[in-house]
Amino acid sequence: MADAAPVKIDSSFAAVTYDCGNQSPIRVVGQGSTITLNGSCGEVDVSGAANTVNLQAVVVINATGAGSHITWERGPAGGVPRISNPGHNNDIRGPGGLQLG
């Protein structure tokens, strides 16, 4: 089992895996990392640059950084998470490559 995610994940050029636990929001900063968040996440804010963020289950995705690739498997109640993408050149995809955001 992965460690519980900190409120702020500040990793650069690393590969890390956490369990969302009851932390919300979780902020992803730093650059060039691969971050996997297992379990149910509330709100995840991706403000770093050029990160790959893999989310197992998430309610809200805020992509305010640049050049990140964000994938999610499940939204709330099996639906689609609420997505905000005011950042630049972020790629947000759901199951089967469904592109949103």
mmCIF file of N, CA and C in Angstrom:
data_model
loop_
_atom_site.group_PDB
_atom_site.id
_atom_site.type_symbol
_atom_site.label_atom_id
_atom_site.label_comp_id
_atom_site.label_asym_id
_atom_site.label_seq_id
_atom_site.Cartn_x
_atom_site.Cartn_y
_atom_site.Cartn_z
ATOM 1 N N MET A 1 0.842 -1.173 0.000
ATOM 2 C CA MET A 1 0.000 0.000 0.000
ATOM 3 C C MET A 1 0.892 1.242 0.000
ATOM 4 N N ALA A 2 0.507 2.238 -0.767
ATOM 5 C CA ALA A 2 1.281 3.471 -0.861
ATOM 6 C C ALA A 2 1.041 4.342 0.368
ATOM 7 N N ASP A 3 2.000 5.220 0.626
ATOM 8 C CA ASP A 3 1.845 6.188 1.709
ATOM 9 C C ASP A 3 0.717 7.152 1.383
ATOM 10 N N ALA A 4 0.139 7.764 2.421
ATOM 11 C CA ALA A 4 -0.899 8.774 2.218
ATOM 12 C C ALA A 4 -0.281 9.993 1.545
ATOM 13 N N ALA A 5 -1.037 10.563 0.629
ATOM 14 C CA ALA A 5 -0.552 11.735 -0.106
ATOM 15 C C ALA A 5 -0.442 12.940 0.814
ATOM 16 N N PRO A 6 0.639 13.706 0.675
ATOM 17 C CA PRO A 6 0.705 14.967 1.414
ATOM 18 C C PRO A 6 -0.233 15.977 0.755
ATOM 19 N N VAL A 7 -0.537 17.045 1.459
ATOM 20 C CA VAL A 7 -1.412 18.074 0.905
ATOM 21 C C VAL A 7 -0.754 18.731 -0.307
ATOM 22 N N LYS A 8 0.578 18.801 -0.303
ATOM 23 C CA LYS A 8 1.326 19.385 -1.419
ATOM 24 C C LYS A 8 2.392 18.392 -1.854
ATOM 25 N N ILE A 9 2.333 17.967 -3.121
ATOM 26 C CA ILE A 9 3.335 17.061 -3.677
ATOM 27 C C ILE A 9 4.279 17.913 -4.511
ATOM 28 N N ASP A 10 5.475 18.125 -3.998
ATOM 29 C CA ASP A 10 6.454 18.989 -4.655
ATOM 30 C C ASP A 10 7.637 18.134 -5.076
ATOM 31 N N SER A 11 7.475 17.447 -6.201
ATOM 32 C CA SER A 11 8.518 16.557 -6.703
ATOM 33 C C SER A 11 8.922 17.002 -8.099
ATOM 34 N N SER A 12 10.199 16.977 -8.367
ATOM 35 C CA SER A 12 10.690 17.278 -9.705
ATOM 36 C C SER A 12 11.532 16.112 -10.197
ATOM 37 N N PHE A 13 11.239 15.685 -11.423
ATOM 38 C CA PHE A 13 11.972 14.616 -12.089
ATOM 39 C C PHE A 13 12.025 13.351 -11.238
ATOM 40 N N ALA A 14 10.851 12.960 -10.705
ATOM 41 C CA ALA A 14 10.745 11.779 -9.847
ATOM 42 C C ALA A 14 9.495 10.990 -10.225
ATOM 43 N N ALA A 15 9.416 9.753 -9.771
ATOM 44 C CA ALA A 15 8.215 8.927 -9.925
ATOM 45 C C ALA A 15 7.740 8.582 -8.521
ATOM 46 N N VAL A 16 6.536 9.035 -8.168
ATOM 47 C CA VAL A 16 6.009 8.798 -6.826
ATOM 48 C C VAL A 16 4.582 8.275 -6.905
ATOM 49 N N THR A 17 4.207 7.447 -5.931
ATOM 50 C CA THR A 17 2.858 6.900 -5.836
ATOM 51 C C THR A 17 2.352 7.124 -4.422
ATOM 52 N N TYR A 18 1.132 7.634 -4.320
ATOM 53 C CA TYR A 18 0.507 7.887 -3.020
ATOM 54 C C TYR A 18 -0.925 7.382 -3.029
ATOM 55 N N ASP A 19 -1.474 7.225 -1.842
ATOM 56 C CA ASP A 19 -2.894 6.968 -1.672
ATOM 57 C C ASP A 19 -3.544 8.297 -1.295
ATOM 58 N N CYS A 20 -4.648 8.641 -1.945
ATOM 59 C CA CYS A 20 -5.291 9.929 -1.670
ATOM 60 C C CYS A 20 -5.778 10.043 -0.237
ATOM 61 N N GLY A 21 -6.221 8.936 0.353
ATOM 62 C CA GLY A 21 -6.733 9.010 1.716
ATOM 63 C C GLY A 21 -7.852 10.029 1.799
ATOM 64 N N ASN A 22 -7.859 10.820 2.826
ATOM 65 C CA ASN A 22 -8.897 11.838 2.987
ATOM 66 C C ASN A 22 -8.369 13.241 2.725
ATOM 67 N N GLN A 23 -7.219 13.364 2.076
ATOM 68 C CA GLN A 23 -6.649 14.679 1.797
ATOM 69 C C GLN A 23 -7.364 15.330 0.612
ATOM 70 N N SER A 24 -7.775 16.560 0.778
ATOM 71 C CA SER A 24 -8.383 17.324 -0.315
ATOM 72 C C SER A 24 -8.400 18.790 0.091
ATOM 73 N N PRO A 25 -7.903 19.670 -0.737
ATOM 74 C CA PRO A 25 -7.301 19.370 -2.043
ATOM 75 C C PRO A 25 -5.855 18.887 -1.901
ATOM 76 N N ILE A 26 -5.405 18.214 -2.945
ATOM 77 C CA ILE A 26 -4.012 17.824 -3.067
ATOM 78 C C ILE A 26 -3.422 18.677 -4.186
ATOM 79 N N ARG A 27 -2.322 19.360 -3.905
ATOM 80 C CA ARG A 27 -1.668 20.213 -4.890
ATOM 81 C C ARG A 27 -0.439 19.508 -5.432
ATOM 82 N N VAL A 28 -0.329 19.471 -6.763
ATOM 83 C CA VAL A 28 0.830 18.897 -7.428
ATOM 84 C C VAL A 28 1.627 20.052 -8.030
ATOM 85 N N VAL A 29 2.844 20.239 -7.534
ATOM 86 C CA VAL A 29 3.729 21.269 -8.067
ATOM 87 C C VAL A 29 5.020 20.581 -8.507
ATOM 88 N N GLY A 30 6.013 21.333 -8.878
ATOM 89 C CA GLY A 30 7.235 20.723 -9.378
ATOM 90 C C GLY A 30 7.118 20.497 -10.873
ATOM 91 N N GLN A 31 8.080 19.780 -11.423
ATOM 92 C CA GLN A 31 8.061 19.567 -12.865
ATOM 93 C C GLN A 31 8.674 18.227 -13.242
ATOM 94 N N GLY A 32 8.231 17.729 -14.392
ATOM 95 C CA GLY A 32 8.818 16.545 -14.977
ATOM 96 C C GLY A 32 8.668 15.263 -14.187
ATOM 97 N N SER A 33 7.663 15.172 -13.326
ATOM 98 C CA SER A 33 7.473 13.974 -12.504
ATOM 99 C C SER A 33 6.311 13.128 -13.000
ATOM 100 N N THR A 34 6.317 11.860 -12.618
ATOM 101 C CA THR A 34 5.179 10.975 -12.822
ATOM 102 C C THR A 34 4.593 10.712 -11.443
ATOM 103 N N ILE A 35 3.346 11.139 -11.255
ATOM 104 C CA ILE A 35 2.691 11.056 -9.952
ATOM 105 C C ILE A 35 1.434 10.219 -10.096
ATOM 106 N N THR A 36 1.324 9.159 -9.319
ATOM 107 C CA THR A 36 0.152 8.298 -9.330
ATOM 108 C C THR A 36 -0.558 8.448 -7.994
ATOM 109 N N LEU A 37 -1.851 8.774 -8.059
ATOM 110 C CA LEU A 37 -2.667 8.907 -6.852
ATOM 111 C C LEU A 37 -3.742 7.834 -6.881
ATOM 112 N N ASN A 38 -3.622 6.848 -5.991
ATOM 113 C CA ASN A 38 -4.578 5.750 -5.904
ATOM 114 C C ASN A 38 -5.694 6.089 -4.930
ATOM 115 N N GLY A 39 -6.778 5.324 -5.007
ATOM 116 C CA GLY A 39 -7.903 5.544 -4.108
ATOM 117 C C GLY A 39 -8.733 6.725 -4.567
ATOM 118 N N SER A 40 -9.606 7.182 -3.692
ATOM 119 C CA SER A 40 -10.529 8.275 -4.024
ATOM 120 C C SER A 40 -9.936 9.617 -3.625
ATOM 121 N N CYS A 41 -9.785 10.484 -4.610
ATOM 122 C CA CYS A 41 -9.295 11.842 -4.381
ATOM 123 C C CYS A 41 -10.474 12.798 -4.473
ATOM 124 N N GLY A 42 -10.478 13.815 -3.642
ATOM 125 C CA GLY A 42 -11.487 14.861 -3.750
ATOM 126 C C GLY A 42 -11.101 15.800 -4.876
ATOM 127 N N GLU A 43 -10.353 16.836 -4.532
ATOM 128 C CA GLU A 43 -9.891 17.829 -5.505
ATOM 129 C C GLU A 43 -8.388 17.694 -5.677
ATOM 130 N N VAL A 44 -7.943 17.685 -6.940
ATOM 131 C CA VAL A 44 -6.515 17.640 -7.242
ATOM 132 C C VAL A 44 -6.181 18.846 -8.109
ATOM 133 N N ASP A 45 -5.234 19.661 -7.641
ATOM 134 C CA ASP A 45 -4.781 20.848 -8.364
ATOM 135 C C ASP A 45 -3.394 20.568 -8.926
ATOM 136 N N VAL A 46 -3.262 20.640 -10.256
ATOM 137 C CA VAL A 46 -1.978 20.401 -10.908
ATOM 138 C C VAL A 46 -1.450 21.745 -11.395
ATOM 139 N N SER A 47 -0.492 22.313 -10.645
ATOM 140 C CA SER A 47 0.012 23.633 -11.001
ATOM 141 C C SER A 47 1.465 23.607 -11.459
ATOM 142 N N GLY A 48 2.080 22.468 -11.444
ATOM 143 C CA GLY A 48 3.458 22.355 -11.909
ATOM 144 C C GLY A 48 3.517 22.307 -13.430
ATOM 145 N N ALA A 49 4.668 21.941 -13.964
ATOM 146 C CA ALA A 49 4.863 21.902 -15.411
ATOM 147 C C ALA A 49 5.377 20.535 -15.854
ATOM 148 N N ALA A 50 4.868 20.081 -16.986
ATOM 149 C CA ALA A 50 5.346 18.866 -17.645
ATOM 150 C C ALA A 50 5.310 17.640 -16.736
ATOM 151 N N ASN A 51 4.263 17.519 -15.932
ATOM 152 C CA ASN A 51 4.079 16.344 -15.081
ATOM 153 C C ASN A 51 3.124 15.361 -15.738
ATOM 154 N N THR A 52 3.251 14.094 -15.400
ATOM 155 C CA THR A 52 2.272 13.075 -15.750
ATOM 156 C C THR A 52 1.587 12.700 -14.447
ATOM 157 N N VAL A 53 0.268 12.902 -14.388
ATOM 158 C CA VAL A 53 -0.491 12.642 -13.165
ATOM 159 C C VAL A 53 -1.568 11.614 -13.481
ATOM 160 N N ASN A 54 -1.531 10.478 -12.794
ATOM 161 C CA ASN A 54 -2.496 9.403 -12.983
ATOM 162 C C ASN A 54 -3.393 9.334 -11.753
ATOM 163 N N LEU A 55 -4.702 9.474 -11.977
ATOM 164 C CA LEU A 55 -5.668 9.512 -10.878
ATOM 165 C C LEU A 55 -6.609 8.323 -10.984
ATOM 166 N N GLN A 56 -6.745 7.563 -9.911
ATOM 167 C CA GLN A 56 -7.645 6.421 -9.923
ATOM 168 C C GLN A 56 -9.094 6.879 -9.863
ATOM 169 N N ALA A 57 -9.432 7.724 -8.896
ATOM 170 C CA ALA A 57 -10.795 8.257 -8.763
ATOM 171 C C ALA A 57 -10.676 9.686 -8.253
ATOM 172 N N VAL A 58 -11.418 10.610 -8.879
ATOM 173 C CA VAL A 58 -11.272 12.021 -8.533
ATOM 174 C C VAL A 58 -12.593 12.747 -8.754
ATOM 175 N N VAL A 59 -12.869 13.734 -7.914
ATOM 176 C CA VAL A 59 -14.092 14.530 -8.031
ATOM 177 C C VAL A 59 -13.842 15.794 -8.851
ATOM 178 N N VAL A 60 -12.722 16.492 -8.577
ATOM 179 C CA VAL A 60 -12.409 17.760 -9.252
ATOM 180 C C VAL A 60 -10.944 17.756 -9.688
ATOM 181 N N ILE A 61 -10.698 18.158 -10.948
ATOM 182 C CA ILE A 61 -9.341 18.344 -11.459
ATOM 183 C C ILE A 61 -9.188 19.807 -11.855
ATOM 184 N N ASN A 62 -8.191 20.486 -11.280
ATOM 185 C CA ASN A 62 -7.842 21.853 -11.670
ATOM 186 C C ASN A 62 -6.443 21.807 -12.265
ATOM 187 N N ALA A 63 -6.333 22.100 -13.559
ATOM 188 C CA ALA A 63 -5.036 22.082 -14.235
ATOM 189 C C ALA A 63 -4.614 23.518 -14.523
ATOM 190 N N THR A 64 -3.842 24.090 -13.615
ATOM 191 C CA THR A 64 -3.442 25.487 -13.761
ATOM 192 C C THR A 64 -2.002 25.634 -14.239
ATOM 193 N N GLY A 65 -1.282 24.546 -14.339
ATOM 194 C CA GLY A 65 0.106 24.580 -14.791
ATOM 195 C C GLY A 65 0.193 24.497 -16.305
ATOM 196 N N ALA A 66 1.321 24.011 -16.795
ATOM 197 C CA ALA A 66 1.549 23.953 -18.237
ATOM 198 C C ALA A 66 2.170 22.620 -18.641
ATOM 199 N N GLY A 67 1.691 22.092 -19.767
ATOM 200 C CA GLY A 67 2.297 20.928 -20.378
ATOM 201 C C GLY A 67 2.180 19.630 -19.612
ATOM 202 N N SER A 68 1.186 19.507 -18.749
ATOM 203 C CA SER A 68 1.016 18.265 -17.988
ATOM 204 C C SER A 68 0.047 17.319 -18.688
ATOM 205 N N HIS A 69 0.249 16.044 -18.470
ATOM 206 C CA HIS A 69 -0.626 14.993 -18.995
ATOM 207 C C HIS A 69 -1.327 14.379 -17.787
ATOM 208 N N ILE A 70 -2.650 14.501 -17.743
ATOM 209 C CA ILE A 70 -3.432 14.049 -16.591
ATOM 210 C C ILE A 70 -4.430 13.004 -17.062
ATOM 211 N N THR A 71 -4.423 11.833 -16.432
ATOM 212 C CA THR A 71 -5.415 10.809 -16.757
ATOM 213 C C THR A 71 -6.200 10.458 -15.498
ATOM 214 N N TRP A 72 -7.465 10.130 -15.705
ATOM 215 C CA TRP A 72 -8.313 9.710 -14.587
ATOM 216 C C TRP A 72 -9.105 8.483 -15.011
ATOM 217 N N GLU A 73 -9.393 7.601 -14.038
ATOM 218 C CA GLU A 73 -10.139 6.374 -14.313
ATOM 219 C C GLU A 73 -11.621 6.503 -13.990
ATOM 220 N N ARG A 74 -11.942 7.191 -12.864
ATOM 221 C CA ARG A 74 -13.342 7.308 -12.440
ATOM 222 C C ARG A 74 -13.592 8.686 -11.854
ATOM 223 N N GLY A 75 -14.802 9.185 -12.117
ATOM 224 C CA GLY A 75 -15.257 10.409 -11.475
ATOM 225 C C GLY A 75 -16.216 10.046 -10.358
ATOM 226 N N PRO A 76 -16.880 11.042 -9.770
ATOM 227 C CA PRO A 76 -17.828 10.761 -8.682
ATOM 228 C C PRO A 76 -19.003 9.922 -9.172
ATOM 229 N N ALA A 77 -19.383 8.934 -8.390
ATOM 230 C CA ALA A 77 -20.508 8.043 -8.713
ATOM 231 C C ALA A 77 -20.364 7.437 -10.108
ATOM 232 N N GLY A 78 -19.126 7.169 -10.529
ATOM 233 C CA GLY A 78 -18.883 6.552 -11.828
ATOM 234 C C GLY A 78 -19.013 7.513 -12.995
ATOM 235 N N GLY A 79 -19.220 8.794 -12.721
ATOM 236 C CA GLY A 79 -19.384 9.788 -13.779
ATOM 237 C C GLY A 79 -18.069 10.455 -14.145
ATOM 238 N N VAL A 80 -18.185 11.687 -14.602
ATOM 239 C CA VAL A 80 -17.041 12.473 -15.048
ATOM 240 C C VAL A 80 -16.693 13.508 -13.974
ATOM 241 N N PRO A 81 -15.419 13.671 -13.642
ATOM 242 C CA PRO A 81 -15.057 14.694 -12.658
ATOM 243 C C PRO A 81 -15.278 16.098 -13.220
ATOM 244 N N ARG A 82 -15.389 17.068 -12.324
ATOM 245 C CA ARG A 82 -15.452 18.462 -12.756
ATOM 246 C C ARG A 82 -14.025 18.869 -13.117
ATOM 247 N N ILE A 83 -13.857 19.419 -14.319
ATOM 248 C CA ILE A 83 -12.522 19.732 -14.826
ATOM 249 C C ILE A 83 -12.411 21.214 -15.146
ATOM 250 N N SER A 84 -11.349 21.836 -14.644
ATOM 251 C CA SER A 84 -11.014 23.215 -14.964
ATOM 252 C C SER A 84 -9.595 23.204 -15.523
ATOM 253 N N ASN A 85 -9.406 23.790 -16.705
ATOM 254 C CA ASN A 85 -8.097 23.751 -17.353
ATOM 255 C C ASN A 85 -7.688 25.139 -17.849
ATOM 256 N N PRO A 86 -7.463 26.096 -16.910
ATOM 257 C CA PRO A 86 -7.039 27.419 -17.356
ATOM 258 C C PRO A 86 -5.540 27.505 -17.662
ATOM 259 N N GLY A 87 -4.806 26.432 -17.435
ATOM 260 C CA GLY A 87 -3.371 26.415 -17.720
ATOM 261 C C GLY A 87 -3.127 26.325 -19.220
ATOM 262 N N HIS A 88 -1.897 26.023 -19.598
ATOM 263 C CA HIS A 88 -1.512 26.000 -21.006
ATOM 264 C C HIS A 88 -1.025 24.618 -21.420
ATOM 265 N N ASN A 89 -1.554 24.126 -22.547
ATOM 266 C CA ASN A 89 -1.107 22.875 -23.160
ATOM 267 C C ASN A 89 -1.176 21.666 -22.235
ATOM 268 N N ASN A 90 -2.199 21.608 -21.382
ATOM 269 C CA ASN A 90 -2.424 20.424 -20.557
ATOM 270 C C ASN A 90 -3.304 19.445 -21.318
ATOM 271 N N ASP A 91 -3.032 18.165 -21.181
ATOM 272 C CA ASP A 91 -3.799 17.107 -21.830
ATOM 273 C C ASP A 91 -4.490 16.310 -20.725
ATOM 274 N N ILE A 92 -5.829 16.326 -20.721
ATOM 275 C CA ILE A 92 -6.602 15.645 -19.676
ATOM 276 C C ILE A 92 -7.460 14.580 -20.341
ATOM 277 N N ARG A 93 -7.273 13.331 -19.926
ATOM 278 C CA ARG A 93 -7.988 12.219 -20.562
ATOM 279 C C ARG A 93 -8.573 11.277 -19.520
ATOM 280 N N GLY A 94 -9.748 10.754 -19.860
ATOM 281 C CA GLY A 94 -10.423 9.789 -19.021
ATOM 282 C C GLY A 94 -10.302 8.393 -19.594
ATOM 283 N N PRO A 95 -11.187 7.489 -19.168
ATOM 284 C CA PRO A 95 -11.151 6.099 -19.624
ATOM 285 C C PRO A 95 -11.218 5.996 -21.148
ATOM 286 N N GLY A 96 -10.433 5.101 -21.704
ATOM 287 C CA GLY A 96 -10.446 4.886 -23.145
ATOM 288 C C GLY A 96 -9.876 6.054 -23.934
ATOM 289 N N GLY A 97 -9.150 6.948 -23.277
ATOM 290 C CA GLY A 97 -8.546 8.075 -23.976
ATOM 291 C C GLY A 97 -9.474 9.248 -24.196
ATOM 292 N N LEU A 98 -10.683 9.210 -23.596
ATOM 293 C CA LEU A 98 -11.641 10.304 -23.716
ATOM 294 C C LEU A 98 -10.978 11.601 -23.283
ATOM 295 N N GLN A 99 -10.908 12.571 -24.201
ATOM 296 C CA GLN A 99 -10.236 13.829 -23.891
ATOM 297 C C GLN A 99 -11.243 14.861 -23.421
ATOM 298 N N LEU A 100 -10.981 15.428 -22.261
ATOM 299 C CA LEU A 100 -11.841 16.457 -21.682
ATOM 300 C C LEU A 100 -10.970 17.566 -21.140
ATOM 301 N N GLY A 101 -11.562 18.729 -20.991
ATOM 302 C CA GLY A 101 -10.827 19.836 -20.369
ATOM 303 C C GLY A 101 -10.112 20.623 -21.348
#
